[in-house]
Coordinates of C-alpha atoms in Angstrom, one line a residue:
M1444 CA 50.1 129.7 102.1
N1445 CA 50.1 131.1 105.6
L1446 CA 53.0 130.5 107.9
S1447 CA 51.3 132.1 110.8
G1448 CA 48.1 131.8 112.6
T1449 CA 46.5 128.9 114.5
I1450 CA 47.3 125.3 113.8
D1451 CA 44.9 123.9 111.1
F1452 CA 44.2 120.5 112.6
R1453 CA 40.6 119.3 112.3
P1454 CA 40.4 115.5 111.8
K1455 CA 37.5 114.5 109.6
L1456 CA 36.6 111.7 112.0
I1457 CA 35.4 114.2 114.6
S1458 CA 33.0 116.0 112.2
A1459 CA 31.9 112.6 110.7
L1460 CA 30.9 111.2 114.2
S1461 CA 29.0 114.4 115.1
H1462 CA 26.2 113.4 112.6
Y1463 CA 26.7 109.7 112.2
S1464 CA 23.9 107.2 111.6
L1465 CA 23.2 103.5 111.5
S1466 CA 22.7 103.5 107.7
R1467 CA 26.1 105.2 107.2
F1468 CA 27.7 102.6 109.5
K1469 CA 26.3 99.8 107.3
D1470 CA 27.9 101.4 104.2
D1471 CA 31.2 102.0 106.0
L1472 CA 31.2 98.4 107.4
I1473 CA 30.8 96.9 103.9
A1474 CA 33.4 99.2 102.4
G1475 CA 35.8 98.6 105.3
I1476 CA 35.6 94.8 105.0
V1477 CA 36.2 94.9 101.2
V1478 CA 39.2 97.3 101.6
G1479 CA 40.7 95.2 104.3
I1480 CA 40.5 92.1 102.1
V1481 CA 42.1 94.1 99.2
A1482 CA 44.8 95.6 101.4
L1483 CA 45.9 92.2 102.8
P1484 CA 48.0 90.9 99.8
L1485 CA 49.3 94.4 99.1
A1486 CA 50.5 94.9 102.7
I1487 CA 52.2 91.5 102.7
A1488 CA 53.8 92.1 99.2
F1489 CA 55.0 95.6 100.0
G1490 CA 56.5 94.5 103.3
I1491 CA 58.5 91.7 101.6
A1492 CA 59.6 93.9 98.7
S1493 CA 60.8 96.6 101.1
G1494 CA 63.1 94.1 102.7
V1495 CA 61.1 93.4 105.9
S1496 CA 58.8 90.5 106.8
P1497 CA 55.1 90.1 105.8
T1498 CA 54.3 90.7 109.5
I1499 CA 55.8 94.2 109.4
G1500 CA 53.8 95.0 106.3
L1501 CA 50.6 94.0 108.1
I1502 CA 51.5 95.9 111.3
T1503 CA 52.2 99.0 109.2
A1504 CA 48.8 98.7 107.5
I1505 CA 47.0 98.1 110.8
I1506 CA 48.6 100.8 113.0
G1507 CA 49.4 103.3 110.3
G1508 CA 46.1 102.9 108.5
F1509 CA 44.2 103.4 111.8
L1510 CA 46.1 106.6 112.6
V1511 CA 45.6 108.1 109.1
S1512 CA 41.8 107.5 109.3
A1513 CA 41.6 108.8 112.9
F1514 CA 43.6 112.0 112.4
G1515 CA 43.6 112.7 108.7
G1516 CA 42.0 115.5 106.8
N1517 CA 40.2 113.3 104.2
S1518 CA 37.0 111.4 104.9
V1519 CA 37.8 108.3 102.7
Q1520 CA 41.6 108.1 102.7
I1521 CA 43.0 104.7 103.3
G1522 CA 46.6 104.7 104.6
G1523 CA 49.2 102.0 104.6
P1524 CA 52.4 100.9 103.0
T1525 CA 52.6 101.6 99.2
G1526 CA 54.8 100.7 96.3
A1527 CA 56.3 104.2 96.2
F1528 CA 58.3 103.5 99.3
I1529 CA 59.7 100.1 98.3
V1530 CA 62.9 101.6 96.7
I1531 CA 63.8 104.1 99.4
V1532 CA 62.9 101.7 102.3
Y1533 CA 65.0 98.8 100.8
S1534 CA 67.9 101.2 100.2
I1535 CA 67.8 102.5 103.8
I1536 CA 67.7 99.0 105.2
Q1537 CA 70.6 97.9 103.1
N1538 CA 72.7 100.9 104.2
Y1539 CA 71.6 101.6 107.7
G1540 CA 69.6 98.6 108.9
L1541 CA 66.1 98.4 110.5
Q1542 CA 67.0 101.0 113.2
G1543 CA 68.1 103.4 110.5
L1544 CA 64.8 103.0 108.8
A1545 CA 62.9 103.5 112.0
I1546 CA 64.8 106.8 112.7
A1547 CA 64.3 108.0 109.1
T1548 CA 60.6 107.3 109.2
L1549 CA 60.3 109.0 112.6
M1550 CA 62.0 112.1 111.2
A1551 CA 59.8 112.0 108.1
G1552 CA 56.8 112.0 110.3
L1553 CA 58.0 115.0 112.2
I1554 CA 58.7 116.8 108.9
L1555 CA 55.1 116.1 107.8
I1556 CA 53.7 117.4 111.0
L1557 CA 55.7 120.6 110.7
L1558 CA 54.5 121.0 107.0
G1559 CA 50.9 120.8 108.3
I1560 CA 51.5 123.1 111.3
F1561 CA 53.0 125.8 109.1
H1562 CA 50.1 125.6 106.6
L1563 CA 52.2 124.2 103.7
G1564 CA 49.7 121.6 102.7
T1565 CA 48.8 123.4 99.5
V1566 CA 52.4 124.2 98.5
I1567 CA 53.2 120.5 98.1
K1568 CA 50.6 120.3 95.3
F1569 CA 52.7 122.7 93.3
I1570 CA 55.6 120.2 92.8
P1571 CA 55.9 119.9 89.0
Y1572 CA 53.9 117.1 87.5
P1573 CA 56.8 115.8 85.3
I1574 CA 58.8 115.2 88.5
V1575 CA 56.0 113.2 90.1
V1576 CA 55.6 111.1 86.9
G1577 CA 59.3 110.7 86.5
F1578 CA 60.1 109.2 89.9
T1579 CA 56.8 107.3 89.9
S1580 CA 57.7 105.6 86.6
G1581 CA 61.2 105.0 87.9
I1582 CA 59.9 103.4 91.0
A1583 CA 57.6 101.2 89.0
L1584 CA 60.5 99.9 86.8
T1585 CA 62.6 99.4 89.9
I1586 CA 59.8 97.4 91.7
F1587 CA 59.4 95.3 88.5
S1588 CA 63.1 94.6 88.5
T1589 CA 63.1 93.4 92.1
Q1590 CA 60.5 90.7 91.4
I1591 CA 62.2 88.9 88.5
N1592 CA 64.2 86.6 90.8
D1593 CA 61.0 85.3 92.6
F1594 CA 58.9 85.3 89.5
L1595 CA 61.3 83.2 87.5
G1596 CA 62.5 81.1 90.4
L1597 CA 66.1 81.9 89.8
G1598 CA 67.0 81.1 93.4
L1599 CA 69.5 84.0 93.7
T1600 CA 70.3 84.9 97.3
D1601 CA 72.6 87.9 96.8
V1602 CA 71.1 90.1 94.1
P1603 CA 72.9 93.5 93.6
S1604 CA 70.8 96.5 94.6
D1605 CA 71.7 98.8 91.7
F1606 CA 69.6 98.5 88.5
L1607 CA 72.2 97.7 85.9
S1608 CA 74.1 95.1 88.0
K1609 CA 70.8 93.4 89.0
W1610 CA 69.8 92.9 85.3
G1611 CA 73.3 91.7 84.5
V1612 CA 73.0 89.0 87.2
Y1613 CA 69.5 88.1 85.9
L1614 CA 70.7 87.6 82.3
S1615 CA 73.7 85.6 83.4
N1616 CA 71.5 83.2 85.4
I1617 CA 68.6 83.0 82.9
A1618 CA 69.3 79.3 82.3
N1619 CA 68.4 78.6 85.9
I1620 CA 64.7 79.4 85.5
D1621 CA 62.5 77.1 87.6
L1622 CA 59.6 76.1 85.5
P1623 CA 57.1 75.2 88.3
T1624 CA 57.8 78.6 89.9
L1625 CA 57.4 80.4 86.6
G1626 CA 54.2 78.6 86.0
V1627 CA 52.9 79.7 89.4
G1628 CA 53.9 83.3 88.6
V1629 CA 52.3 83.3 85.1
V1630 CA 49.0 81.7 86.4
S1631 CA 48.9 84.3 89.2
L1632 CA 49.5 87.1 86.7
L1633 CA 46.7 85.9 84.4
I1634 CA 44.2 85.6 87.3
I1635 CA 45.0 89.1 88.4
I1636 CA 44.6 90.5 84.9
L1637 CA 41.4 88.5 84.0
T1638 CA 39.5 88.9 87.3
P1639 CA 38.4 92.6 86.6
M1640 CA 36.9 91.3 83.3
I1641 CA 34.5 89.2 85.3
S1642 CA 33.8 91.7 88.0
K1643 CA 35.4 95.1 88.8
K1644 CA 34.7 94.6 92.5
L1645 CA 36.6 91.3 92.9
P1646 CA 40.1 91.9 94.2
G1647 CA 42.2 90.1 91.6
S1648 CA 45.3 89.9 93.8
L1649 CA 43.5 88.2 96.6
I1650 CA 41.7 85.8 94.2
A1651 CA 45.1 84.8 92.7
I1652 CA 46.6 84.3 96.1
I1653 CA 43.7 82.0 97.3
I1654 CA 43.6 79.9 94.1
V1655 CA 47.3 79.6 93.5
T1656 CA 48.1 78.9 97.2
A1657 CA 45.6 76.1 97.2
A1658 CA 46.9 74.7 94.0
V1659 CA 50.5 74.8 95.2
Y1660 CA 49.5 73.1 98.4
L1661 CA 47.8 70.3 96.5
L1662 CA 50.7 70.1 94.1
K1663 CA 53.2 69.7 96.9
A1664 CA 51.1 67.0 98.6
T1665 CA 50.8 65.1 95.4
F1666 CA 54.4 65.6 94.0
P1667 CA 56.7 66.3 97.0
E1668 CA 59.7 66.6 94.7
I1669 CA 58.3 69.8 93.2
A1670 CA 59.4 72.8 95.3
V1671 CA 57.8 76.2 94.9
E1672 CA 59.1 78.6 97.6
T1673 CA 56.5 80.0 99.9
I1674 CA 56.4 82.8 102.5
G1675 CA 56.9 80.2 105.3
D1676 CA 59.9 78.7 103.5
R1677 CA 61.6 82.1 103.4
F1678 CA 60.5 83.7 106.7
G1679 CA 59.6 80.7 108.9
N1680 CA 56.4 80.7 110.9
L1681 CA 55.2 84.2 111.2
P1682 CA 54.4 85.6 114.6
T1683 CA 50.8 86.5 115.5
D1684 CA 51.5 88.9 118.4
I1685 CA 51.4 92.6 118.0
P1686 CA 55.0 93.7 118.6
Q1687 CA 55.8 95.6 121.8
P1688 CA 56.8 99.2 121.2
K1689 CA 60.6 99.7 121.4
G1690 CA 62.8 102.8 121.3
F1691 CA 66.0 103.5 119.4
E1692 CA 69.1 105.6 120.0
L1693 CA 69.3 109.0 118.4
S1694 CA 72.4 111.1 117.8
M1695 CA 73.2 114.2 115.7
N1696 CA 75.5 112.1 113.5
T1697 CA 72.7 109.6 112.8
I1698 CA 70.2 112.5 112.2
N1699 CA 72.5 114.2 109.7
I1700 CA 73.2 111.0 107.8
L1701 CA 69.5 110.0 107.6
L1702 CA 68.0 113.5 107.1
P1703 CA 68.1 113.3 103.2
S1704 CA 66.3 109.9 103.3
A1705 CA 63.8 111.3 105.8
F1706 CA 63.1 114.3 103.6
T1707 CA 62.5 111.9 100.6
I1708 CA 60.1 109.8 102.6
A1709 CA 58.2 113.0 103.8
I1710 CA 58.0 114.4 100.2
L1711 CA 56.8 111.1 98.8
C1712 CA 54.2 110.7 101.5
A1713 CA 53.0 114.3 101.1
I1714 CA 52.7 114.0 97.3
E1715 CA 51.1 110.6 97.3
S1716 CA 48.6 111.2 100.1
L1717 CA 47.5 114.6 98.8
L1718 CA 47.3 113.2 95.2
S1719 CA 45.1 110.4 96.5
A1720 CA 43.0 112.9 98.5
T1721 CA 42.6 115.1 95.4
V1722 CA 41.4 112.2 93.3
A1723 CA 39.0 111.2 96.1
D1724 CA 37.6 114.7 96.4
G1725 CA 36.9 114.7 92.6
V1726 CA 34.8 111.5 93.0
T1727 CA 33.0 112.2 96.3
G1728 CA 32.6 116.0 96.0
S1729 CA 34.2 116.5 99.4
H1730 CA 37.1 118.8 100.4
T1731 CA 40.3 117.7 102.0
N1732 CA 41.9 119.8 104.6
S1733 CA 45.5 119.4 103.3
N1734 CA 47.2 120.7 106.5
T1735 CA 45.3 118.3 108.7
E1736 CA 46.0 115.4 106.2
L1737 CA 49.7 116.1 106.5
I1738 CA 49.6 116.2 110.3
G1739 CA 47.6 112.9 110.3
Q1740 CA 50.1 111.3 108.0
G1741 CA 52.9 112.7 110.1
I1742 CA 51.4 111.2 113.3
A1743 CA 51.1 107.8 111.6
N1744 CA 54.8 107.9 110.6
V1745 CA 55.9 109.0 114.0
V1746 CA 54.2 106.1 115.7
V1747 CA 54.7 103.1 113.3
P1748 CA 58.5 103.0 113.7
F1749 CA 58.2 102.2 117.4
F1750 CA 56.4 99.0 116.4
G1751 CA 58.9 98.2 113.7
G1752 CA 56.7 99.5 110.9
I1753 CA 57.7 101.0 107.5
P1754 CA 56.5 104.4 106.1
V1755 CA 52.8 105.0 105.7
T1756 CA 50.9 107.1 103.2
G1757 CA 47.6 107.4 101.5
A1758 CA 47.0 104.7 98.9
I1759 CA 45.1 105.7 95.8
A1760 CA 43.9 102.2 94.8
R1761 CA 42.7 101.3 98.3
T1762 CA 41.1 104.7 98.7
M1763 CA 39.2 104.3 95.4
T1764 CA 38.1 100.8 96.5
N1765 CA 36.7 102.3 99.6
I1766 CA 34.7 104.9 97.7
T1767 CA 33.3 102.5 95.1
N1768 CA 32.1 100.2 97.9
G1769 CA 30.2 103.0 99.7
G1770 CA 32.7 104.2 102.3
R1771 CA 32.2 107.9 103.0
T1772 CA 33.7 108.5 106.5
P1773 CA 36.9 107.6 108.3
V1774 CA 35.0 104.9 110.1
A1775 CA 35.4 102.7 106.9
G1776 CA 39.2 103.1 107.1
I1777 CA 39.2 102.2 110.8
I1778 CA 37.1 99.1 110.0
H1779 CA 39.6 98.0 107.3
T1780 CA 42.4 98.0 109.9
V1781 CA 40.2 95.9 112.3
V1782 CA 39.7 93.4 109.4
L1783 CA 43.5 93.3 108.9
L1784 CA 44.0 92.9 112.7
L1785 CA 41.7 89.9 112.8
I1786 CA 43.5 88.3 109.9
F1787 CA 46.8 88.9 111.6
L1788 CA 45.7 87.3 114.8
F1789 CA 43.9 84.3 113.5
L1790 CA 44.9 83.5 109.9
M1791 CA 48.7 84.0 109.8
P1792 CA 49.4 80.2 109.5
L1793 CA 47.6 80.3 106.1
I1794 CA 49.7 83.3 104.9
N1795 CA 52.8 81.1 105.4
M1796 CA 51.6 79.0 102.5
V1797 CA 51.4 81.8 99.9
P1798 CA 54.0 81.2 97.1
M1799 CA 56.6 84.0 96.6
A1800 CA 56.0 83.8 92.9
C1801 CA 52.4 84.8 93.4
L1802 CA 53.4 87.8 95.4
A1803 CA 55.9 88.7 92.7
A1804 CA 53.0 88.6 90.2
V1805 CA 51.0 91.0 92.5
L1806 CA 53.9 93.5 92.5
I1807 CA 54.5 93.2 88.8
V1808 CA 50.8 94.3 88.3
V1809 CA 51.3 97.1 90.9
S1810 CA 54.4 98.3 89.0
Y1811 CA 52.6 98.3 85.7
N1812 CA 49.7 100.4 87.2
M1813 CA 52.3 102.7 88.8
S1814 CA 54.2 103.2 85.6
G1815 CA 51.6 105.5 84.1
W1816 CA 53.0 105.0 80.6
R1817 CA 50.1 106.7 78.9
T1818 CA 50.9 109.8 81.0
V1819 CA 54.6 109.6 80.1
V1820 CA 53.6 109.5 76.4
G1821 CA 51.4 112.5 76.9
I1822 CA 54.2 114.5 78.5
F1823 CA 56.4 113.8 75.5
K1824 CA 54.0 116.2 73.6
S1825 CA 54.8 118.9 76.2
P1826 CA 57.6 121.5 76.1
K1827 CA 61.2 120.2 76.0
S1828 CA 61.8 121.5 79.5
D1829 CA 59.1 119.3 80.9
I1830 CA 60.4 116.3 79.0
S1831 CA 63.9 116.9 80.3
V1832 CA 62.7 117.1 83.9
L1833 CA 60.8 113.8 83.4
L1834 CA 63.7 112.0 81.8
V1835 CA 66.3 113.2 84.4
T1836 CA 64.1 112.3 87.3
F1837 CA 63.3 108.9 85.8
L1838 CA 66.9 108.0 85.0
L1839 CA 68.2 109.2 88.4
T1840 CA 65.5 107.1 90.1
V1841 CA 66.3 104.0 88.2
I1842 CA 70.1 104.2 87.9
F1843 CA 71.1 106.0 91.1
D1844 CA 68.9 106.8 94.1
L1845 CA 65.4 108.1 94.7
T1846 CA 66.7 110.7 97.1
I1847 CA 69.1 112.1 94.5
A1848 CA 66.3 112.0 91.9
I1849 CA 63.9 114.1 93.9
E1850 CA 66.5 116.6 95.0
I1851 CA 68.0 117.1 91.5
G1852 CA 64.6 116.9 89.9
L1853 CA 63.3 119.7 92.1
L1854 CA 66.4 121.8 91.5
L1855 CA 66.1 121.3 87.7
A1856 CA 62.4 122.2 87.8
I1857 CA 63.1 125.4 89.8
I1858 CA 65.9 126.4 87.3
L1859 CA 63.6 125.8 84.3
F1860 CA 60.7 127.7 86.1
L1861 CA 63.0 130.7 86.8
R1862 CA 64.1 130.6 83.2
R1863 CA 60.5 130.7 82.0
V1864 CA 59.7 133.6 84.3
M1865 CA 62.8 135.5 83.0
E1866 CA 61.8 134.9 79.4
N1867 CA 58.2 136.1 80.1
T1868 CA 59.2 139.1 82.2
Q1869 CA 59.5 142.0 79.7
I1870 CA 61.5 145.2 80.1
K1871 CA 60.2 148.0 77.8
V1872 CA 61.9 151.4 77.1
Y1873 CA 59.8 154.5 76.3
S1874 CA 60.8 158.0 75.3
E1875 CA 58.9 161.0 73.9
Q1876 CA 55.4 159.6 74.4
L1877 CA 53.9 157.1 76.8
D1878 CA 50.4 155.6 76.7
V1879 CA 49.3 155.3 80.4
A1880 CA 46.8 152.6 79.7
E1881 CA 49.0 150.4 77.5
G1882 CA 49.0 146.8 78.6
T1883 CA 45.6 147.2 80.4
D1884 CA 41.9 146.6 79.4
A1885 CA 41.1 150.3 79.6
T1886 CA 39.2 151.7 76.6
T1887 CA 40.3 155.3 77.2
H1888 CA 43.9 156.1 76.6
E1889 CA 45.9 159.0 78.1
V1890 CA 49.1 159.8 76.2
L1891 CA 51.8 161.6 78.2
D1892 CA 54.5 163.7 76.6
V1893 CA 57.9 162.7 77.8
S1894 CA 60.5 165.5 77.7
R1895 CA 63.8 165.0 75.9
G1896 CA 66.3 163.5 78.3
V1897 CA 63.7 161.4 80.1
E1898 CA 63.7 157.6 79.6
V1899 CA 61.0 155.3 80.9
Y1900 CA 61.8 151.6 81.7
E1901 CA 58.9 149.4 82.5
I1902 CA 59.3 146.0 84.2
D1903 CA 56.5 143.7 83.5
G1904 CA 56.7 140.8 86.0
P1905 CA 58.4 139.8 89.3
F1906 CA 61.7 141.7 90.0
F1907 CA 63.9 139.0 91.4
F1908 CA 67.5 138.0 91.0
G1909 CA 67.3 136.6 87.4
V1910 CA 65.3 139.6 86.1
A1911 CA 67.5 142.0 88.1
T1912 CA 70.5 140.8 86.1
K1913 CA 68.6 141.1 82.8
F1914 CA 67.5 144.7 83.8
D1915 CA 71.1 145.6 84.7
E1916 CA 72.4 144.4 81.3
M1917 CA 69.7 146.4 79.5
M1918 CA 70.7 149.5 81.5
R1919 CA 74.4 149.1 80.6
S1920 CA 73.6 148.6 77.0
T1921 CA 71.9 152.1 76.9
L1922 CA 74.7 154.0 78.5
G1923 CA 75.8 155.5 75.1
T1924 CA 73.4 158.4 75.4
K1925 CA 73.0 159.4 79.0
P1926 CA 69.5 160.7 79.9
I1927 CA 68.7 163.3 82.5
V1928 CA 66.1 161.2 84.3
R1929 CA 65.3 157.5 84.3
I1930 CA 61.8 156.5 85.3
I1931 CA 61.5 152.9 86.4
R1932 CA 57.9 152.0 86.1
M1933 CA 56.9 149.1 88.5
R1934 CA 53.2 148.9 88.3
K1935 CA 53.3 145.2 87.2
V1936 CA 56.0 144.2 89.7
P1937 CA 54.2 142.0 92.4
F1938 CA 57.4 141.6 94.5
I1939 CA 61.1 142.4 94.6
D1940 CA 63.9 140.4 96.2
A1941 CA 67.2 141.3 97.8
T1942 CA 69.2 140.9 94.6
A1943 CA 67.0 143.2 92.7
V1944 CA 67.1 145.8 95.6
H1945 CA 71.0 145.5 95.5
N1946 CA 71.1 146.0 91.7
L1947 CA 68.7 148.9 92.1
E1948 CA 71.1 150.5 94.7
I1949 CA 74.0 150.1 92.3
L1950 CA 72.0 151.6 89.5
I1951 CA 71.0 154.6 91.7
K1952 CA 74.6 155.2 92.8
S1953 CA 76.1 154.9 89.3
S1954 CA 73.3 157.2 87.9
Q1955 CA 73.8 159.8 90.6
S1956 CA 77.6 159.8 89.8
D1957 CA 76.6 160.7 86.2
N1958 CA 74.1 163.3 87.5
I1959 CA 71.1 161.1 86.3
H1960 CA 68.0 161.3 88.5
I1961 CA 66.1 158.1 89.3
V1962 CA 62.3 158.2 89.7
L1963 CA 60.2 155.1 90.7
S1964 CA 56.6 154.8 89.5
G1965 CA 53.6 152.6 90.3
V1966 CA 55.2 151.0 93.3
N1967 CA 52.7 148.8 95.2
Q1968 CA 52.5 148.8 99.0
Q1969 CA 54.5 145.5 99.4
V1970 CA 57.3 146.6 97.1
R1971 CA 57.4 150.0 98.7
Q1972 CA 57.9 148.5 102.2
V1973 CA 60.9 146.5 100.9
L1974 CA 62.4 149.7 99.3
L1975 CA 61.8 151.8 102.4
K1976 CA 63.5 149.1 104.6
A1977 CA 66.5 149.1 102.2
G1978 CA 66.8 152.9 102.4
I1979 CA 66.0 153.6 98.8
D1980 CA 63.9 156.5 99.8
T1981 CA 66.9 158.3 101.4
M1982 CA 69.0 157.6 98.3
I1983 CA 66.7 159.2 95.8
G1984 CA 64.3 161.1 98.0
E1985 CA 60.9 159.8 99.2
D1986 CA 59.1 162.1 96.7
H1987 CA 60.8 160.2 93.9
I1988 CA 58.9 157.1 94.7
C1989 CA 55.6 157.9 92.9
D1990 CA 52.2 156.1 93.1
N1991 CA 51.4 156.5 89.4
I1992 CA 53.2 157.2 86.1
S1993 CA 51.4 160.5 85.5
R1994 CA 53.0 162.0 88.7
A1995 CA 56.3 160.4 87.8
V1996 CA 56.4 161.9 84.3
V1997 CA 55.4 165.4 85.5
M1998 CA 58.3 165.3 88.0
A1999 CA 60.8 163.9 85.5
N2000 CA 59.8 166.5 82.9
R2001 CA 60.2 169.3 85.4
I2002 CA 63.7 168.0 86.3
A2003 CA 64.7 167.7 82.7
D2004 CA 63.4 171.1 81.8
K2005 CA 65.3 172.7 84.7
H2006 CA 68.4 170.9 83.7
R2007 CA 68.2 172.1 80.1
A2008 CA 67.4 175.6 81.1
R2009 CA 70.3 175.8 83.5
H2010 CA 72.7 174.5 80.8
H2011 CA 71.2 176.9 78.2
D2012 CA 71.7 179.9 80.5
A2013 CA 75.2 178.8 81.1

């Protein structure tokens, strides 16, 4: 991580076009067309599930997908709306309306751009895996729950947003299942599941939509009394014009209210896009520029709100479809957006005929694939701390809110991480003899004689606030026999924080009041600079901050010997 230096923004499209060829274009063209076809039902389904129209889902995939490919740091990344955002987008719309969603998405885009500018692309990858699995599984269960009404044809118009109340309403209305609608949903589900068994390259969701839509159209023509709700029935005739960009009002009050939601969107986008890019790199052997990718994702999320779009991120399934069909440059991603644009302009009347139950089946399969239940089972074999982070994040996502889940999940992970560091950071006490090479790979050992009255405390690990308290408690527990000199060996201390410096100052003052000398040993350059800025050198004397333990022991022995000699003469 480097917070300084030049902005790391080098879109892959520029380098790809510098040595582009006709054969490469042919491969990208085929991949782009296939990905565009695969992305169509997903964009429509994600748009509807998020609480907006199918048009908005397509607009997001077209504009956002284009910008991700044009400005991103991965050669094969396909951007667009994804299932991960359904829960948070739906919640924002319910509470703050479409304008609130637009402002939150815009702020999320700016956060992503700043993360990329400040070279934080690699840091996002260090978010604990149990957190990612926890909220992804929670989102999957929530998406599944939102589709029950359309899948069963319950006809509910005012379904509660919270998980428990929603299922309470479903169970109380279970007798209202519409059998034709359920039949459409089940057939769609079977087609999606069985299609990959025929061919891995066939998009099961699109095949299901084509077959089931045609079947429902014929069914309605033959038996007009059978009613299966379609997209057109719910949303009316969908527009085929690209919406004009429009602005929205910003105020500090609105920003403060929506900032937590914007932060959640930004973190989700960063995690999902970089995870997708990492998977793609493993398949293609390429290397993603994480900072450029975040900036590209940020640009997409800054622009799409002005066209009414929802959040954009890298989509793993569509990215893998791109790779398996030969796409190797961002041109394939751009072609996929052109395919979606042509469908939007010329085929929207056909989309009006798609049954809602069929889209529900598509999203049920998406939620199953997102759940990662095998990964969840695997984590249950991990340490209890990882299991607790997973369960807390999962339950908070399902029962409460995704924003709360991510914030508390991150906080819990940090606390558990600090606890592990504290447990692994050792503080050893030596007297009489000290092996200089102990704890190293050195084959020759130098044993130093430590004079009576000299104690050596070695800190093995980071010296931060948690360890500082642990060290302070150890020092207090040894106050029964007061030494003449305390050597604090810091050769294995990579850094020191303000709390540790403060505790060290208190230790020095209390030791000096008891006529105990403090000598520091093995202080590296970074730690030394922190100590000098804090004035530790003036408190104990600069010569008492030693580069190595041999020099520190010689100094301490001399001080102890002089002290005993002075008291012996007295």
